[in-house]
Structure formats: C-alpha cells, structure tokens
Short mmCIF file of C-alpha atoms in Angstrom, two decimals:
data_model
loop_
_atom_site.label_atom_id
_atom_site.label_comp_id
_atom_site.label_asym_id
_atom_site.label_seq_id
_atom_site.Cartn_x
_atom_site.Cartn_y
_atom_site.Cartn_z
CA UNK D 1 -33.45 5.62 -62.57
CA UNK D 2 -29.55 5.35 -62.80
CA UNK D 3 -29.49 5.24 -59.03
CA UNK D 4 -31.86 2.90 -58.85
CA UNK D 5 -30.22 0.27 -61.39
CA UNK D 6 -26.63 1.34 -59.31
CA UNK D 7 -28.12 -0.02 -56.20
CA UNK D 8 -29.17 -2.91 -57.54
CA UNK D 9 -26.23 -3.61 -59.27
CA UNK D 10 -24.01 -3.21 -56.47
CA UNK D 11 -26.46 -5.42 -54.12
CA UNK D 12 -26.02 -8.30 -57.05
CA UNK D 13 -22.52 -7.97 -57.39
CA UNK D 14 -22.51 -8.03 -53.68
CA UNK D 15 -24.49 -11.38 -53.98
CA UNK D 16 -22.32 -12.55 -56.47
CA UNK D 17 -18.75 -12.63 -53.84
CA UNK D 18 -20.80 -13.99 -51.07
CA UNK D 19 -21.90 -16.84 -53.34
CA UNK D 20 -18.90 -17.54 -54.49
CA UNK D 21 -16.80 -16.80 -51.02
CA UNK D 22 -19.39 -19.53 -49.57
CA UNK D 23 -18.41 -21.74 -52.67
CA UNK D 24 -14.69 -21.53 -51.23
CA UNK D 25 -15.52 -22.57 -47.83
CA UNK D 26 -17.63 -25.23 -48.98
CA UNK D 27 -14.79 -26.88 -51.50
CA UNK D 28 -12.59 -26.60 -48.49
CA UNK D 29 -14.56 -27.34 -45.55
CA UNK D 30 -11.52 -28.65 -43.27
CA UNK D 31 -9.14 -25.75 -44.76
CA UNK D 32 -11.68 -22.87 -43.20
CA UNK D 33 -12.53 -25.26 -40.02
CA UNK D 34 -8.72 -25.32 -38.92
CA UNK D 35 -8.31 -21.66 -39.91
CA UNK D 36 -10.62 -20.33 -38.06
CA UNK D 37 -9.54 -22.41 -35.33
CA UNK D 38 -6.16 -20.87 -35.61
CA UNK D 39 -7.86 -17.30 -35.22
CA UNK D 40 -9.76 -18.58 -31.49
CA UNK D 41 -6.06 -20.34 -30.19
CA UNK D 42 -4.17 -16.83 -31.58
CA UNK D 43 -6.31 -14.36 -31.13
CA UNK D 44 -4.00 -13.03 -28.58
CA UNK D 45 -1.01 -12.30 -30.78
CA UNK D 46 -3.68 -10.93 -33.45
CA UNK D 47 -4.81 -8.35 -30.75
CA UNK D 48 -1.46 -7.32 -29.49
CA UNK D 49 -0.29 -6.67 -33.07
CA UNK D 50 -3.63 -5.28 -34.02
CA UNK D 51 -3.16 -2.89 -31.81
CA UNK D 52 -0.02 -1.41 -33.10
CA UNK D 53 -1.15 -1.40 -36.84
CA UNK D 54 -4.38 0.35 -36.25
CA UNK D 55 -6.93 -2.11 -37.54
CA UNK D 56 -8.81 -4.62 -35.20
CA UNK D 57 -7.63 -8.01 -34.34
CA UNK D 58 -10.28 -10.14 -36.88
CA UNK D 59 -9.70 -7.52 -39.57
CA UNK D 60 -6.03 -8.25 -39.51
CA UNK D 61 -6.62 -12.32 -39.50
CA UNK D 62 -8.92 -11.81 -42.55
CA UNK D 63 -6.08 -10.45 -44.81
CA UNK D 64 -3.60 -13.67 -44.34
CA UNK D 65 -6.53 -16.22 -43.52
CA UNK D 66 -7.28 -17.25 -47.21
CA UNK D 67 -2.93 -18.29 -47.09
CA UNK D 68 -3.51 -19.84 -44.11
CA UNK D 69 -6.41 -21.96 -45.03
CA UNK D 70 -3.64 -23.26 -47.96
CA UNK D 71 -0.70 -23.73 -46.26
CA UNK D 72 0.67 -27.21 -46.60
CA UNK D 73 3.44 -28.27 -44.83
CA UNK D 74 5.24 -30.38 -46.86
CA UNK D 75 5.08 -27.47 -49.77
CA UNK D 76 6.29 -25.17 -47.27
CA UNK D 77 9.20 -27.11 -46.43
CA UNK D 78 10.49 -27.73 -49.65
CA UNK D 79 9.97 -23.49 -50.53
CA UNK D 80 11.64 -22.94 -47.37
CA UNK D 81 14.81 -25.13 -48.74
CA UNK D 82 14.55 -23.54 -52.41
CA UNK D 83 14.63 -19.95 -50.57
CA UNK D 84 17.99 -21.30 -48.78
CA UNK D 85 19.35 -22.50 -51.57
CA UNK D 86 18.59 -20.21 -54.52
CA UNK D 87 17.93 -17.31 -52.59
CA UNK D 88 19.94 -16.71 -50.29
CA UNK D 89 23.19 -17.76 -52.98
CA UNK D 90 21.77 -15.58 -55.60
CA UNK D 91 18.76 -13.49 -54.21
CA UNK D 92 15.25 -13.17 -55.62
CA UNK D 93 15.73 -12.92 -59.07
CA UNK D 94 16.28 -16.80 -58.81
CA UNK D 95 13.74 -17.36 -56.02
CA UNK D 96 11.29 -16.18 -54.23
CA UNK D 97 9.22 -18.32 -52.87
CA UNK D 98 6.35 -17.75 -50.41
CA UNK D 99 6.63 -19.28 -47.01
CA UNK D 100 5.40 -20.19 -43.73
CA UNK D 101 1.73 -19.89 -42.63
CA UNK D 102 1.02 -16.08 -44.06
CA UNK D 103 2.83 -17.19 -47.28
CA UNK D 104 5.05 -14.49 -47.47
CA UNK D 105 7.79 -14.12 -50.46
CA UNK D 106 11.27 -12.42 -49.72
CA UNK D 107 10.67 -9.64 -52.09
CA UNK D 108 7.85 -8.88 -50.31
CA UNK D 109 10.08 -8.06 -47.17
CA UNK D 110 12.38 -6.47 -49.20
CA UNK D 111 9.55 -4.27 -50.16
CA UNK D 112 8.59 -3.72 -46.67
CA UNK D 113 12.23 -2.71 -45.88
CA UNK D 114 12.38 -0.33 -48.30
CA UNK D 115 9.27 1.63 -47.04
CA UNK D 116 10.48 1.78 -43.69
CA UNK D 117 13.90 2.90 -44.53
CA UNK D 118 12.72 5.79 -46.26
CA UNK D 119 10.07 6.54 -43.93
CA UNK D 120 11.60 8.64 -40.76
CA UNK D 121 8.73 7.81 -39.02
CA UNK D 122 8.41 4.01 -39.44
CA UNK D 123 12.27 3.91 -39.77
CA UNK D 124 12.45 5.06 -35.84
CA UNK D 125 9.61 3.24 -34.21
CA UNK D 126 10.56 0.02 -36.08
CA UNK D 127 14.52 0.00 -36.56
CA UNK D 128 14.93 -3.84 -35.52
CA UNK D 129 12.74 -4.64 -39.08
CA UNK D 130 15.42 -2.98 -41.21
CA UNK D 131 18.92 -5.35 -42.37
CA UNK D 132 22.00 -4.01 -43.85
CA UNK D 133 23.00 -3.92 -47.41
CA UNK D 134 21.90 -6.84 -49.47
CA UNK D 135 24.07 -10.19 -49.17
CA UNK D 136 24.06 -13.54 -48.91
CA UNK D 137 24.35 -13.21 -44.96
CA UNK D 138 21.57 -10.89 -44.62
CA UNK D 139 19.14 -13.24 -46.94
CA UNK D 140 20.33 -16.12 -45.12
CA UNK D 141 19.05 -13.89 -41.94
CA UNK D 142 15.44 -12.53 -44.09
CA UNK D 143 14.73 -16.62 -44.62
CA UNK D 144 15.23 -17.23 -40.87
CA UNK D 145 12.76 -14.51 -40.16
CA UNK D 146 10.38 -15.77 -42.46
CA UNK D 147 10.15 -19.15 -40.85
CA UNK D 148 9.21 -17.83 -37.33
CA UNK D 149 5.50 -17.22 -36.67
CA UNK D 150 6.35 -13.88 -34.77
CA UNK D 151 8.61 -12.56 -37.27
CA UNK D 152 5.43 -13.05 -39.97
CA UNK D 153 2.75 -11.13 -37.24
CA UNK D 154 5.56 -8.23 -37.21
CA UNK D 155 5.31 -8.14 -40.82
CA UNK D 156 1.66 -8.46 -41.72
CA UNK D 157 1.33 -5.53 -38.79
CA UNK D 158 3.91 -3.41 -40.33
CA UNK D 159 2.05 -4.14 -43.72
CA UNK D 160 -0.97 -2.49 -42.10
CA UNK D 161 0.58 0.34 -40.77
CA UNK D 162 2.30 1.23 -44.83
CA UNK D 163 -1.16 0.90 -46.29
CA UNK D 164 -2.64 3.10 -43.57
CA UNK D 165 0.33 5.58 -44.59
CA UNK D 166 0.16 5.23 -48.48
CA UNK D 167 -3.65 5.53 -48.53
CA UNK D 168 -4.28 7.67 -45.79
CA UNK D 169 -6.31 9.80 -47.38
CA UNK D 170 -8.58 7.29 -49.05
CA UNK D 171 -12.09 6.63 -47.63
CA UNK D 172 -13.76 3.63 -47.81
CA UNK D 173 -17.25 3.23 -47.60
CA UNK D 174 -17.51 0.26 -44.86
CA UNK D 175 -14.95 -2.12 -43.14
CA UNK D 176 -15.78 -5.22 -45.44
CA UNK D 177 -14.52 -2.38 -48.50
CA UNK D 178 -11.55 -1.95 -46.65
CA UNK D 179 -10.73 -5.10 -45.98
CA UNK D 180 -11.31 -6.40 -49.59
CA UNK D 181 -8.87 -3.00 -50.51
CA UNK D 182 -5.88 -4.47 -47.98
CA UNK D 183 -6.43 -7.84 -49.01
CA UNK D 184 -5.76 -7.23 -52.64
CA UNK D 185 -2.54 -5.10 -51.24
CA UNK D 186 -1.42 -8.23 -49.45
CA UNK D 187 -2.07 -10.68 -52.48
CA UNK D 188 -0.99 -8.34 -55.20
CA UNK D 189 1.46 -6.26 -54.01
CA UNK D 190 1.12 -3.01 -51.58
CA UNK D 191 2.89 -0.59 -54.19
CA UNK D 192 0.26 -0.70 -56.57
CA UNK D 193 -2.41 2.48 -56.87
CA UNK D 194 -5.17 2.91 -55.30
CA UNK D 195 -7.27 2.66 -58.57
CA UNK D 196 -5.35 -1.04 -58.95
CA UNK D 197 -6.33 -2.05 -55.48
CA UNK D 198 -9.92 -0.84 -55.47
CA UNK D 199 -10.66 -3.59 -58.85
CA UNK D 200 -11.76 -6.63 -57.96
CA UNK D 201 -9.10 -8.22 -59.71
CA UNK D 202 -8.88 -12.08 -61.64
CA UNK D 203 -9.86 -15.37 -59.85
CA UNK D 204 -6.24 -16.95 -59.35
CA UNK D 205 -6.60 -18.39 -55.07
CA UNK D 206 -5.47 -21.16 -54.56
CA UNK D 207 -2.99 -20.98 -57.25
CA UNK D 208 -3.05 -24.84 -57.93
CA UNK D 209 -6.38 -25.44 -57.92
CA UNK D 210 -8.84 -25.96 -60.39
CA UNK D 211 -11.41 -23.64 -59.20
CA UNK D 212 -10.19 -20.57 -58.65
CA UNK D 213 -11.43 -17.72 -56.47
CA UNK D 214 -10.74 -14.02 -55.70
CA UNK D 215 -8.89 -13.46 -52.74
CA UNK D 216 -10.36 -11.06 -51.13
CA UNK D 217 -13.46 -12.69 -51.40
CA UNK D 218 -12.62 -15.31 -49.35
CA UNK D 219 -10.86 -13.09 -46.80
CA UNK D 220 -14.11 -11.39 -46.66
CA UNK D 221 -15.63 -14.79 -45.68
CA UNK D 222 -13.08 -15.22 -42.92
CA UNK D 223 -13.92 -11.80 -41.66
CA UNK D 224 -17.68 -12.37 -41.63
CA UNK D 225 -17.11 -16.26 -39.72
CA UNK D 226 -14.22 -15.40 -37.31
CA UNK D 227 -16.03 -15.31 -34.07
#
C-alpha cells in the first residue's frame, strides 16, 4: 500500500511541474517562442559543445533556456556597465551581476576557475579558461568574456563537464531527473550537495516577476518543446 500511494504521489507531483511549467510558457508566450527559436538557428554551436561536455545538444539548451527566455537587452546593458564599473574596480563583493544571454554572474566564473585549476585533468584539456591572479586587469578581461556568446557556450559546457565530475557517481533515474538536477546546479550554484540539488527548491524565476516559478521546471518545459 505504501508503494502504491508513492506512485501516485510522484505521478501528481509530476502533474503538478508540468502544470505549472505550461503556466510559464503560457504567461510568456513570445519569451518561449523566440527561445526556442534561438535553439533551431544555434543548434549547431549547442551540438559542437554538447559534444565535449557529455550531455546532448537539447539537454544542454534546457539548462540556460529559462535565462534566455528573460534576457532583456536594455537590463543587460546596464549590468554589463555596473560589472565594468564596480567590478572590475573592486571585484564581486561590490558586484556581480549576471550577464549576457545565459545570465551568467562573475563569481560564477570565478567558481568555474577554481575547479579547473585544481583539477589536473580539466586544468590540461582546458588551460585557455583559467586567468592569472585576481586584479583589476584580469576582471576587466572575465567581463569581456562574459559579453561574447562563445565565451558563455565554453562556460555552460565546462559547467557540464564539473557536474559530470562532482556527481559522477550519482544515478538518476531518467534524463528529465537529470536535467531538473543540473538545472538547479546552474541556478543555484554547482558547489552545493547533491542532497541540495536533488530538492526541488523555492519558486523565485523570473526574479522580477510577480508569479514566480521553479527553474527547473521550466527548463524541463524547454527540454520537452525544443524540437
């Protein structure tokens, strides 16, 4: 009987996100239009970097397609100058800002840099990623990375490639469970546990909006509509 009322819990609960995911899509019915065009005209660069993280191509465009689906130019702009300002003078203990069309924050590269330099492994197959000591030239150099589009698919595949290496001895049950599992890495932060990253975690996407929705939920929606 306790298996029984598991199952049918999990299928509601399972119910529940869908709901809720479709919800999202239907509050921002342009937003998901134009981001999933963005995965047909990219696909390419999704696949090539795909390749090299070990996940496929639609898998990887779930995990930043939520950002994407918010990213508003004139916002981005003026984060972009903050970062260049504050940043970049001070570092990111006076800003740190999320930017360009993956919405990525500073600190999260810095994070990023940090695994690789201690891992021999990802330290010698990706040496261009790492910078030299912290200063204001090498922030002014992280910001300029941050505002190219290729620079932002090197890091979302090298954030793929840590989680495979943190957690590679965690199973997951399907694809979708992995996928909601990365997602919450990419919108939380990787270096939380695997017990952290497995909760479903508060409704707080998009940030500024009324209505609020998990994150991966919606990146699950991506992954289920990207064609």
């Amino acid at each position: 009987m306790d298996w029984i009322k598991f199952c049918f819990l999990s299928l509601f609960l399972l119910c529940q996100k869908t709901v809720l995911a479709q919800e999202y899509a239907e509050s921002y019915p342009e937003e998901c239009h134009g981001t999933l065009a963005f995965w047909t005209s990219h696909k390419t660069e999704f696949e090539e970097a795909a390749a090299r993280a070990g996940v496929s191509p639609r898998f990887m465009f779930a995990i930043v397609a939520p950002e994407i689906s918010q990213f508003a130019s004139l916002v981005d702009k003026a984060q972009t100058y903050a970062l260049k300002v504050l940043y970049v003078q001070q570092g990111k203990a006076y800003a740190n800002f999320s930017i360009g069309l993956f919405q990525m924050k500073p600190s999260f590269v810095e994070q990023l840099e940090a695994y690789v330099r201690a891992d021999k492994e990802l330290a010698g197959e990706y040496p261009d990623v790492l910078l030299p000591a912290d200063s204001k030239e090498v922030r002014i150099k992280r910001v300029e990375r941050l505002e190219t589009q290729d620079w932002q698919m090197a890091y979302l595949m090298l954030f793929c490639r840590v989680i495979s290496l943190r957690f590679g001895d965690v199973s997951f049950a399907t694809e979708e469970e992995k996928l909601r599992f990365y997602a919450n890495a990419y919108n939380r932060g990787f270096l939380l546990d695997e017990k952290q990253l497995r909760q479903a975690g508060g409704a707080y996407f998009p940030f500024f909006a009324i209505r609020k929705f998990r994150y991966a939920d919606v990146a699950l929606w991506f992954y289920r509509h990207a064609l």
